[in-house]
Amino acid sequence: MNLFDLDQAEFETLFASWNEPKFRADQLWNGLYKNLWSAPEDFSTLPKSLREKIEQNFELNPIKTNIRLFSSDGETEKVLFDLVGSGSVETVLMNYDRRRTLCISTQVGCAMGCTFCATGQMGFGRNLSSGEIIAQILFFERVLVAQGDHVTNVVFMGMGEPFHNYDNVIKAIDTLNNAQGFNFGARRFTISTSGLVPKIRQFAEENRQVNLAISLHSTDDEQRSKMMPVNQKYPIDDLMKACRYYLMKTSRRITFEWALIYGVNDSEEEATKLAMLLRGMICHVNAIPLNPTTGYDGKATSNQRAIAFKNILEDHGIPCTIRLRRGIDIQAGCGQLASKNKTN
Ligand code: SAH
Ligand code: SF4
């Protein structure tokens, strides 16, 4: 277990069981989440015996930097972290407008097997604990604070399917959201899912302020099942019903993600079908030209086709953004660096 796996209440319970006063639990909590402690010397305000007890019982640094890369334009930074225990994951920081958006991982690999995705091509390793998820954010917050800046947004769009690791993802969000600690607003998180319908419904019922993104990529069940095996279990109709349920419960706008693949899902006809499918929903489409991966022979759409796709959606009143492929030169696409490192 690592130190970041505990929430505030768990620290208090633990310290009580160690016969430590509550203010010590508060001191550690503040140290980790307000003062961003990471190195053993940061803990020097705690009594030595307590420090030793913490070190004996917990891992203080659950993620170790393996590779750190900067894109040539300097706007994207990517880190491959080795996890204590097993496996590696990637985290990407994007400077975009005035935002510092962090794209974090929730699993080593992914069980969903989407054919076009480098992480899906790897297969499933294991779930990350809440602390391993949190540690990615704190790492970059420390980097940015040293530059007088902060992480402003966190998207669960790195490796793994966040709703396949639901409890740890939610615990990480709640821990960071705690106003007496890191105090990161729920609205600044976005969870992206390939469409695990029961979890979308559970998430809707919890009515959190966290944003939801759905990876759709096709309006046709046969095609979507080929691209995203999860569709065999939760076909498009079930998925859209769950999305409408979410909208009814939360009134929060949904983002639909669409990787534009040349000749596969980037036609004007497909854009019209998508507009029909999303009719009447409070939503937004994020279209991103496919990031080519070694295990999939599809190509990215052309700029011209991407713009035509966007125009059709907007003609039907559905806002659409074409995302730039950022950090291409550092394999910043989902799972690409980890898979490259594995095969090297
Ligand atoms: N597992 C979650 C979140 C991680 S993937 C999900 O699938 O939603 C984040 C986004 O990147 C998803 O929309 C996913 O479909 C997309 N993606 C994966 N591989 C891609 C690629 N090669 N090119 C473009 N987008 C890709
Ligand atoms: Fe997993 Fe998302 Fe990649 Fe699909 S796109 S394999 S769900 S990480």
Tab-separated table of C-alpha atoms and ligand atoms in Angstrom:
chain	number	residue	atom	x	y	z
A	1	MET	CA	0.000	0.000	0.000
A	2	ASN	CA	1.191	3.521	-0.643
A	3	LEU	CA	0.591	6.620	1.393
A	4	PHE	CA	-1.715	8.166	-1.203
A	5	ASP	CA	-4.125	5.227	-1.047
A	6	LEU	CA	-5.535	6.599	2.212
A	7	ASP	CA	-8.192	9.272	2.386
A	8	GLN	CA	-8.423	11.749	5.241
A	9	ALA	CA	-10.754	9.624	7.369
A	10	GLU	CA	-8.493	6.598	6.910
A	11	PHE	CA	-5.485	8.603	8.078
A	12	GLU	CA	-7.394	9.596	11.194
A	13	THR	CA	-8.431	6.009	11.919
A	14	LEU	CA	-4.894	4.778	11.346
A	15	PHE	CA	-3.319	7.399	13.587
A	16	ALA	CA	-5.873	6.722	16.303
A	17	SER	CA	-4.960	3.016	16.133
A	18	TRP	CA	-1.292	4.028	16.523
A	19	ASN	CA	-2.236	6.162	19.529
A	20	GLU	CA	-1.110	9.287	17.715
A	21	PRO	CA	-3.002	12.527	18.309
A	22	LYS	CA	-5.368	13.691	15.565
A	23	PHE	CA	-3.268	16.760	14.830
A	24	ARG	CA	-0.513	14.445	13.587
A	25	ALA	CA	-2.914	12.949	11.058
A	26	ASP	CA	-3.835	16.488	9.999
A	27	GLN	CA	-0.172	17.410	9.753
A	28	LEU	CA	0.554	14.507	7.419
A	29	TRP	CA	-2.604	15.127	5.367
A	30	ASN	CA	-1.724	18.814	4.940
A	31	GLY	CA	1.852	17.915	4.180
A	32	LEU	CA	0.873	15.573	1.376
A	33	TYR	CA	-1.981	17.537	-0.168
A	34	LYS	CA	-1.231	21.179	0.612
A	35	ASN	CA	2.555	21.271	0.807
A	36	LEU	CA	3.025	18.482	-1.750
A	37	TRP	CA	5.518	16.492	0.302
A	38	SER	CA	7.315	13.810	-1.601
A	39	ALA	CA	10.879	13.329	-0.371
A	40	PRO	CA	11.651	11.773	3.037
A	41	GLU	CA	13.239	15.061	4.225
A	42	ASP	CA	9.844	16.776	3.747
A	43	PHE	CA	8.555	14.655	6.602
A	44	SER	CA	11.128	16.019	9.061
A	45	THR	CA	8.532	18.019	11.009
A	46	LEU	CA	7.045	14.717	12.157
A	47	PRO	CA	8.652	12.928	15.130
A	48	LYS	CA	11.294	10.451	14.032
A	49	SER	CA	9.509	7.427	15.498
A	50	LEU	CA	6.340	8.293	13.598
A	51	ARG	CA	8.286	8.859	10.398
A	52	GLU	CA	9.883	5.453	10.724
A	53	LYS	CA	6.527	3.836	11.359
A	54	ILE	CA	5.100	5.464	8.242
A	55	GLU	CA	8.074	4.366	6.167
A	56	GLN	CA	7.843	0.803	7.483
A	57	ASN	CA	4.172	0.551	6.633
A	58	PHE	CA	3.827	2.541	3.443
A	59	GLU	CA	5.474	3.231	0.140
A	60	LEU	CA	6.118	6.985	0.004
A	61	ASN	CA	6.745	7.182	-3.713
A	62	PRO	CA	4.546	4.744	-5.626
A	63	ILE	CA	5.579	5.902	-9.101
A	64	LYS	CA	9.154	6.263	-10.353
A	65	THR	CA	10.007	8.346	-13.396
A	66	ASN	CA	11.440	6.130	-16.116
A	67	ILE	CA	11.350	8.322	-19.245
A	68	ARG	CA	10.534	12.015	-19.473
A	69	LEU	CA	9.944	13.528	-22.917
A	70	PHE	CA	9.067	16.975	-24.206
A	71	SER	CA	7.458	17.590	-27.587
A	72	SER	CA	9.439	19.757	-30.014
A	73	ASP	CA	7.002	22.654	-29.595
A	74	GLY	CA	7.458	22.412	-25.817
A	75	GLU	CA	3.699	22.302	-25.248
A	76	THR	CA	3.401	18.632	-24.335
A	77	GLU	CA	5.318	16.641	-21.780
A	78	LYS	CA	5.031	12.935	-21.296
A	79	VAL	CA	6.301	10.744	-18.498
A	80	LEU	CA	6.506	6.983	-18.392
A	81	PHE	CA	6.260	5.941	-14.749
A	82	ASP	CA	7.310	2.566	-13.403
A	83	LEU	CA	4.928	1.479	-10.703
A	84	VAL	CA	6.159	-0.028	-7.487
A	85	GLY	CA	4.872	-3.566	-7.729
A	86	SER	CA	4.481	-4.102	-11.436
A	87	GLY	CA	3.934	-2.373	-14.733
A	88	SER	CA	4.348	1.097	-16.182
A	89	VAL	CA	1.908	3.808	-17.153
A	90	GLU	CA	2.038	7.073	-19.034
A	91	THR	CA	0.900	10.523	-18.028
A	92	VAL	CA	0.777	13.466	-20.419
A	93	LEU	CA	0.699	17.178	-19.607
A	94	MET	CA	-0.694	19.439	-22.308
A	95	ASN	CA	-0.396	23.208	-22.318
A	96	TYR	CA	-3.411	24.298	-24.244
A	97	ASP	CA	-4.861	27.794	-24.200
A	98	ARG	CA	-4.374	28.786	-20.610
A	99	ARG	CA	-5.060	25.285	-19.421
A	100	ARG	CA	-2.632	22.793	-18.001
A	101	THR	CA	-4.451	19.585	-18.741
A	102	LEU	CA	-3.162	16.314	-17.391
A	103	CYS	CA	-4.078	13.076	-19.111
A	104	ILE	CA	-3.727	10.281	-16.588
A	105	SER	CA	-3.798	6.483	-16.582
A	106	THR	CA	-6.030	4.226	-14.511
A	107	GLN	CA	-4.816	0.760	-15.487
A	108	VAL	CA	-1.702	-0.974	-16.743
A	109	GLY	CA	-2.908	-1.862	-20.249
A	110	CYS	CA	-6.625	-2.261	-20.845
A	111	ALA	CA	-9.036	-5.164	-21.078
A	112	MET	CA	-11.357	-3.523	-23.601
A	113	GLY	CA	-9.261	-4.408	-26.640
A	114	CYS	CA	-10.181	-1.526	-28.940
A	115	THR	CA	-8.346	-2.401	-32.143
A	116	PHE	CA	-7.113	1.117	-32.994
A	117	CYS	CA	-5.715	1.801	-29.505
A	118	ALA	CA	-2.120	1.123	-28.465
A	119	THR	CA	-3.208	0.372	-24.895
A	120	GLY	CA	-5.930	-2.002	-26.086
A	121	GLN	CA	-3.374	-3.814	-28.217
A	122	MET	CA	-1.320	-4.476	-25.054
A	123	GLY	CA	-4.021	-6.352	-23.178
A	124	PHE	CA	-4.805	-5.987	-19.496
A	125	GLY	CA	-2.169	-5.808	-16.771
A	126	ARG	CA	-3.806	-4.589	-13.589
A	127	ASN	CA	-5.820	-1.843	-11.978
A	128	LEU	CA	-4.045	1.146	-10.472
A	129	SER	CA	-4.801	1.886	-6.842
A	130	SER	CA	-6.306	5.270	-5.995
A	131	GLY	CA	-2.895	6.335	-4.675
A	132	GLU	CA	-1.159	5.426	-7.929
A	133	ILE	CA	-3.707	7.552	-9.787
A	134	ILE	CA	-3.269	10.455	-7.349
A	135	ALA	CA	0.535	10.250	-7.500
A	136	GLN	CA	0.485	11.064	-11.250
A	137	ILE	CA	-1.362	14.302	-10.556
A	138	LEU	CA	0.801	15.284	-7.595
A	139	PHE	CA	3.976	14.646	-9.614
A	140	PHE	CA	2.950	17.183	-12.258
A	141	GLU	CA	1.529	19.611	-9.718
A	142	ARG	CA	4.963	19.700	-8.036
A	143	VAL	CA	6.614	20.329	-11.417
A	144	LEU	CA	4.181	23.130	-12.264
A	145	VAL	CA	4.229	24.758	-8.832
A	146	ALA	CA	7.996	25.093	-9.183
A	147	GLN	CA	7.233	27.156	-12.311
A	148	GLY	CA	4.557	29.239	-10.566
A	149	ASP	CA	1.760	27.297	-12.252
A	150	HIS	CA	-0.805	24.584	-11.469
A	151	VAL	CA	-2.588	21.640	-13.016
A	152	THR	CA	-5.944	23.092	-14.076
A	153	ASN	CA	-7.730	20.063	-15.563
A	154	VAL	CA	-7.447	16.302	-15.285
A	155	VAL	CA	-8.771	13.926	-17.930
A	156	PHE	CA	-8.932	10.155	-17.441
A	157	MET	CA	-7.861	9.522	-21.004
A	158	GLY	CA	-4.517	7.842	-20.543
A	159	MET	CA	-4.080	4.088	-20.363
A	160	GLY	CA	-6.989	1.984	-19.188
A	161	GLU	CA	-10.748	2.069	-18.897
A	162	PRO	CA	-11.602	4.183	-15.828
A	163	PHE	CA	-15.038	2.607	-15.358
A	164	HIS	CA	-13.386	-0.835	-15.246
A	165	ASN	CA	-11.567	0.462	-12.151
A	166	TYR	CA	-14.496	2.482	-10.877
A	167	ASP	CA	-13.969	2.500	-7.111
A	168	ASN	CA	-10.302	3.478	-7.240
A	169	VAL	CA	-10.968	6.228	-9.787
A	170	ILE	CA	-13.768	7.691	-7.691
A	171	LYS	CA	-11.705	7.441	-4.517
A	172	ALA	CA	-8.841	9.299	-6.226
A	173	ILE	CA	-11.237	12.046	-7.330
A	174	ASP	CA	-12.814	12.346	-3.885
A	175	THR	CA	-9.425	12.445	-2.166
A	176	LEU	CA	-8.171	15.234	-4.435
A	177	ASN	CA	-11.483	17.050	-4.245
A	178	ASN	CA	-11.344	17.290	-0.427
A	179	ALA	CA	-11.554	20.986	0.423
A	180	GLN	CA	-9.270	20.493	3.425
A	181	GLY	CA	-6.517	19.170	1.218
A	182	PHE	CA	-5.736	19.428	-2.478
A	183	ASN	CA	-9.153	21.011	-3.100
A	184	PHE	CA	-9.289	20.253	-6.825
A	185	GLY	CA	-12.794	21.043	-8.104
A	186	ALA	CA	-14.871	18.099	-9.326
A	187	ARG	CA	-15.749	20.007	-12.495
A	188	ARG	CA	-12.116	20.023	-13.499
A	189	PHE	CA	-12.094	16.219	-13.903
A	190	THR	CA	-13.323	14.418	-17.012
A	191	ILE	CA	-13.807	10.658	-17.078
A	192	SER	CA	-13.723	9.054	-20.505
A	193	THR	CA	-15.324	5.636	-20.986
A	194	SER	CA	-15.597	3.224	-23.866
A	195	GLY	CA	-19.186	2.622	-22.766
A	196	LEU	CA	-19.592	0.396	-19.697
A	197	VAL	CA	-23.335	0.930	-19.441
A	198	PRO	CA	-23.990	-0.184	-15.830
A	199	LYS	CA	-21.216	2.111	-14.620
A	200	ILE	CA	-22.537	5.047	-16.641
A	201	ARG	CA	-25.866	4.523	-14.900
A	202	GLN	CA	-24.229	4.257	-11.477
A	203	PHE	CA	-22.250	7.417	-12.201
A	204	ALA	CA	-25.468	9.182	-13.245
A	205	GLU	CA	-27.117	8.218	-9.979
A	206	GLU	CA	-24.225	9.543	-7.935
A	207	ASN	CA	-24.818	12.884	-9.671
A	208	ARG	CA	-21.273	14.135	-9.347
A	209	GLN	CA	-19.998	17.311	-10.926
A	210	VAL	CA	-17.307	15.375	-12.758
A	211	ASN	CA	-17.556	15.572	-16.573
A	212	LEU	CA	-18.290	12.526	-18.672
A	213	ALA	CA	-16.906	11.680	-22.117
A	214	ILE	CA	-18.034	8.700	-24.182
A	215	SER	CA	-15.808	7.114	-26.823
A	216	LEU	CA	-18.288	6.466	-29.590
A	217	HIS	CA	-16.344	6.261	-32.892
A	218	SER	CA	-19.163	4.664	-34.901
A	219	THR	CA	-22.959	4.761	-35.249
A	220	ASP	CA	-23.137	1.236	-36.611
A	221	ASP	CA	-23.198	-1.743	-34.227
A	222	GLU	CA	-21.410	-4.087	-36.574
A	223	GLN	CA	-18.606	-1.631	-37.220
A	224	ARG	CA	-18.377	-0.472	-33.613
A	225	SER	CA	-18.182	-4.056	-32.347
A	226	LYS	CA	-15.234	-4.645	-34.664
A	227	MET	CA	-13.445	-1.519	-33.445
A	228	MET	CA	-14.525	-1.773	-29.826
A	229	PRO	CA	-15.375	-5.278	-28.579
A	230	VAL	CA	-17.181	-3.727	-25.574
A	231	ASN	CA	-19.966	-2.917	-28.030
A	232	GLN	CA	-20.880	-6.620	-28.266
A	233	LYS	CA	-21.948	-6.476	-24.642
A	234	TYR	CA	-23.304	-2.923	-24.582
A	235	PRO	CA	-24.514	-1.997	-28.069
A	236	ILE	CA	-25.126	1.538	-29.243
A	237	ASP	CA	-28.813	1.616	-28.353
A	238	ASP	CA	-28.114	0.604	-24.718
A	239	LEU	CA	-25.239	3.068	-24.580
A	240	MET	CA	-27.345	5.963	-25.829
A	241	LYS	CA	-30.116	5.097	-23.369
A	242	ALA	CA	-27.574	5.230	-20.542
A	243	CYS	CA	-26.323	8.597	-21.851
A	244	ARG	CA	-29.858	10.004	-21.945
A	245	TYR	CA	-30.381	8.712	-18.405
A	246	TYR	CA	-27.184	10.499	-17.342
A	247	LEU	CA	-28.419	13.729	-18.942
A	248	MET	CA	-31.769	13.399	-17.243
A	249	LYS	CA	-30.154	12.833	-13.837
A	250	THR	CA	-27.372	15.401	-14.021
A	251	SER	CA	-28.175	17.930	-16.792
A	252	ARG	CA	-24.456	17.885	-17.517
A	253	ARG	CA	-23.248	18.104	-21.097
A	254	ILE	CA	-21.704	14.886	-22.443
A	255	THR	CA	-18.662	14.870	-24.699
A	256	PHE	CA	-18.625	12.242	-27.443
A	257	GLU	CA	-15.195	11.284	-28.706
A	258	TRP	CA	-14.643	10.301	-32.288
A	259	ALA	CA	-11.294	9.163	-33.710
A	260	LEU	CA	-11.541	10.076	-37.395
A	261	ILE	CA	-10.207	7.145	-39.406
A	262	TYR	CA	-9.794	7.633	-43.141
A	263	GLY	CA	-12.463	5.789	-45.107
A	264	VAL	CA	-13.848	4.090	-41.979
A	265	ASN	CA	-15.901	6.590	-39.990
A	266	ASP	CA	-15.108	9.994	-41.511
A	267	SER	CA	-17.696	10.246	-44.316
A	268	GLU	CA	-20.369	12.913	-44.606
A	269	GLU	CA	-22.952	10.136	-44.398
A	270	GLU	CA	-21.525	8.971	-41.081
A	271	ALA	CA	-21.552	12.560	-39.781
A	272	THR	CA	-25.255	12.810	-40.658
A	273	LYS	CA	-25.978	9.521	-38.873
A	274	LEU	CA	-24.097	10.760	-35.833
A	275	ALA	CA	-26.126	13.976	-35.847
A	276	MET	CA	-29.330	11.877	-35.880
A	277	LEU	CA	-28.101	9.681	-33.043
A	278	LEU	CA	-27.261	12.675	-30.839
A	279	ARG	CA	-30.371	14.645	-31.700
A	280	GLY	CA	-31.821	16.499	-28.733
A	281	MET	CA	-28.945	15.720	-26.369
A	282	ILE	CA	-26.887	18.322	-24.513
A	283	CYS	CA	-23.568	17.304	-25.959
A	284	HIS	CA	-20.410	18.140	-27.791
A	285	VAL	CA	-18.323	16.071	-30.200
A	286	ASN	CA	-14.540	15.906	-29.907
A	287	ALA	CA	-13.220	14.617	-33.192
A	288	ILE	CA	-9.546	13.673	-33.327
A	289	PRO	CA	-7.750	12.380	-36.403
A	290	LEU	CA	-6.567	8.836	-35.639
A	291	ASN	CA	-3.147	8.539	-34.083
A	292	PRO	CA	-1.643	5.702	-36.095
A	293	THR	CA	-0.464	2.693	-34.042
A	294	THR	CA	1.627	-0.277	-35.127
A	295	GLY	CA	-1.099	-2.834	-34.431
A	296	TYR	CA	-3.781	-1.215	-36.589
A	297	ASP	CA	-3.566	-0.356	-40.239
A	298	GLY	CA	-6.109	2.507	-40.335
A	299	LYS	CA	-4.965	5.995	-41.326
A	300	ALA	CA	-5.843	9.418	-39.988
A	301	THR	CA	-8.503	11.349	-41.853
A	302	SER	CA	-7.491	14.318	-44.004
A	303	ASN	CA	-7.974	17.893	-42.816
A	304	GLN	CA	-10.518	18.442	-45.537
A	305	ARG	CA	-12.654	15.458	-44.501
A	306	ALA	CA	-12.367	16.409	-40.825
A	307	ILE	CA	-13.688	19.878	-41.564
A	308	ALA	CA	-16.548	18.502	-43.684
A	309	PHE	CA	-17.448	16.132	-40.813
A	310	LYS	CA	-17.472	18.979	-38.315
A	311	ASN	CA	-19.545	21.213	-40.601
A	312	ILE	CA	-22.277	18.613	-40.982
A	313	LEU	CA	-22.556	18.157	-37.225
A	314	GLU	CA	-22.672	21.905	-36.700
A	315	ASP	CA	-25.312	22.291	-39.429
A	316	HIS	CA	-27.417	19.981	-37.277
A	317	GLY	CA	-26.753	22.097	-34.199
A	318	ILE	CA	-24.176	19.795	-32.613
A	319	PRO	CA	-20.989	21.576	-31.539
A	320	CYS	CA	-17.856	19.827	-32.706
A	321	THR	CA	-14.186	20.502	-32.042
A	322	ILE	CA	-11.441	18.987	-34.129
A	323	ARG	CA	-8.652	18.215	-31.712
A	324	LEU	CA	-5.118	18.677	-32.814
A	325	ARG	CA	-2.986	15.618	-32.435
A	326	ARG	CA	-0.635	16.877	-29.806
A	327	GLY	CA	2.773	15.560	-28.978
A	328	ILE	CA	2.849	13.184	-31.960
A	329	ASP	CA	6.658	13.338	-31.895
A	330	ILE	CA	6.762	11.914	-28.371
A	331	GLN	CA	4.176	9.153	-28.885
A	332	ALA	CA	1.751	11.085	-26.720
A	333	GLY	CA	-1.196	9.050	-28.041
A	334	CYS	CA	-2.821	6.759	-25.521
A	335	GLY	CA	-0.490	3.885	-24.586
A	336	GLN	CA	1.995	4.496	-27.331
A	337	LEU	CA	5.096	5.117	-25.296
A	338	ALA	CA	4.548	2.204	-22.933
A	339	SER	CA	4.016	-0.233	-25.776
A	340	LYS	CA	7.066	1.062	-27.613
A	341	ASN	CA	9.165	0.687	-24.487
A	342	LYS	CA	7.940	-2.856	-23.992
A	343	THR	CA	8.853	-4.007	-27.474
A	344	ASN	CA	12.247	-2.307	-27.512
B	1	SAH	N1	-10.523	3.935	-21.955
B	1	SAH	C1	-11.147	5.193	-22.022
B	1	SAH	C2	-10.195	6.345	-21.810
B	1	SAH	C3	-8.826	6.230	-22.395
B	1	SAH	S1	-8.671	6.332	-24.136
B	1	SAH	C4	-11.883	5.349	-23.320
B	1	SAH	O1	-11.691	4.543	-24.200
B	1	SAH	O2	-12.691	6.269	-23.414
B	1	SAH	C5	-8.930	8.075	-24.463
B	1	SAH	C6	-9.490	8.354	-25.835
B	1	SAH	O3	-8.507	8.119	-26.859
B	1	SAH	C7	-10.697	7.502	-26.199
B	1	SAH	O4	-11.697	8.260	-26.797
B	1	SAH	C8	-10.098	6.533	-27.180
B	1	SAH	O5	-11.074	5.955	-28.001
B	1	SAH	C9	-9.119	7.407	-27.913
B	1	SAH	N2	-8.091	6.710	-28.665
B	1	SAH	C10	-7.510	5.538	-28.385
B	1	SAH	N3	-6.595	5.216	-29.332
B	1	SAH	C11	-6.599	6.224	-30.224
B	1	SAH	C12	-5.883	6.478	-31.426
B	1	SAH	N4	-4.992	5.614	-31.890
B	1	SAH	N5	-6.148	7.624	-32.084
B	1	SAH	C13	-7.064	8.506	-31.624
B	1	SAH	N6	-7.771	8.325	-30.494
B	1	SAH	C14	-7.549	7.188	-29.801
B	2	SF4	FE1	-9.066	0.732	-23.418
B	2	SF4	FE2	-9.925	3.174	-24.049
B	2	SF4	FE3	-7.928	2.038	-25.413
B	2	SF4	FE4	-10.406	1.103	-25.689
B	2	SF4	S1	-9.665	3.139	-26.262
B	2	SF4	S2	-8.579	-0.149	-25.400
B	2	SF4	S3	-11.182	1.350	-23.635
B	2	SF4	S4	-7.874	2.614	-23.285
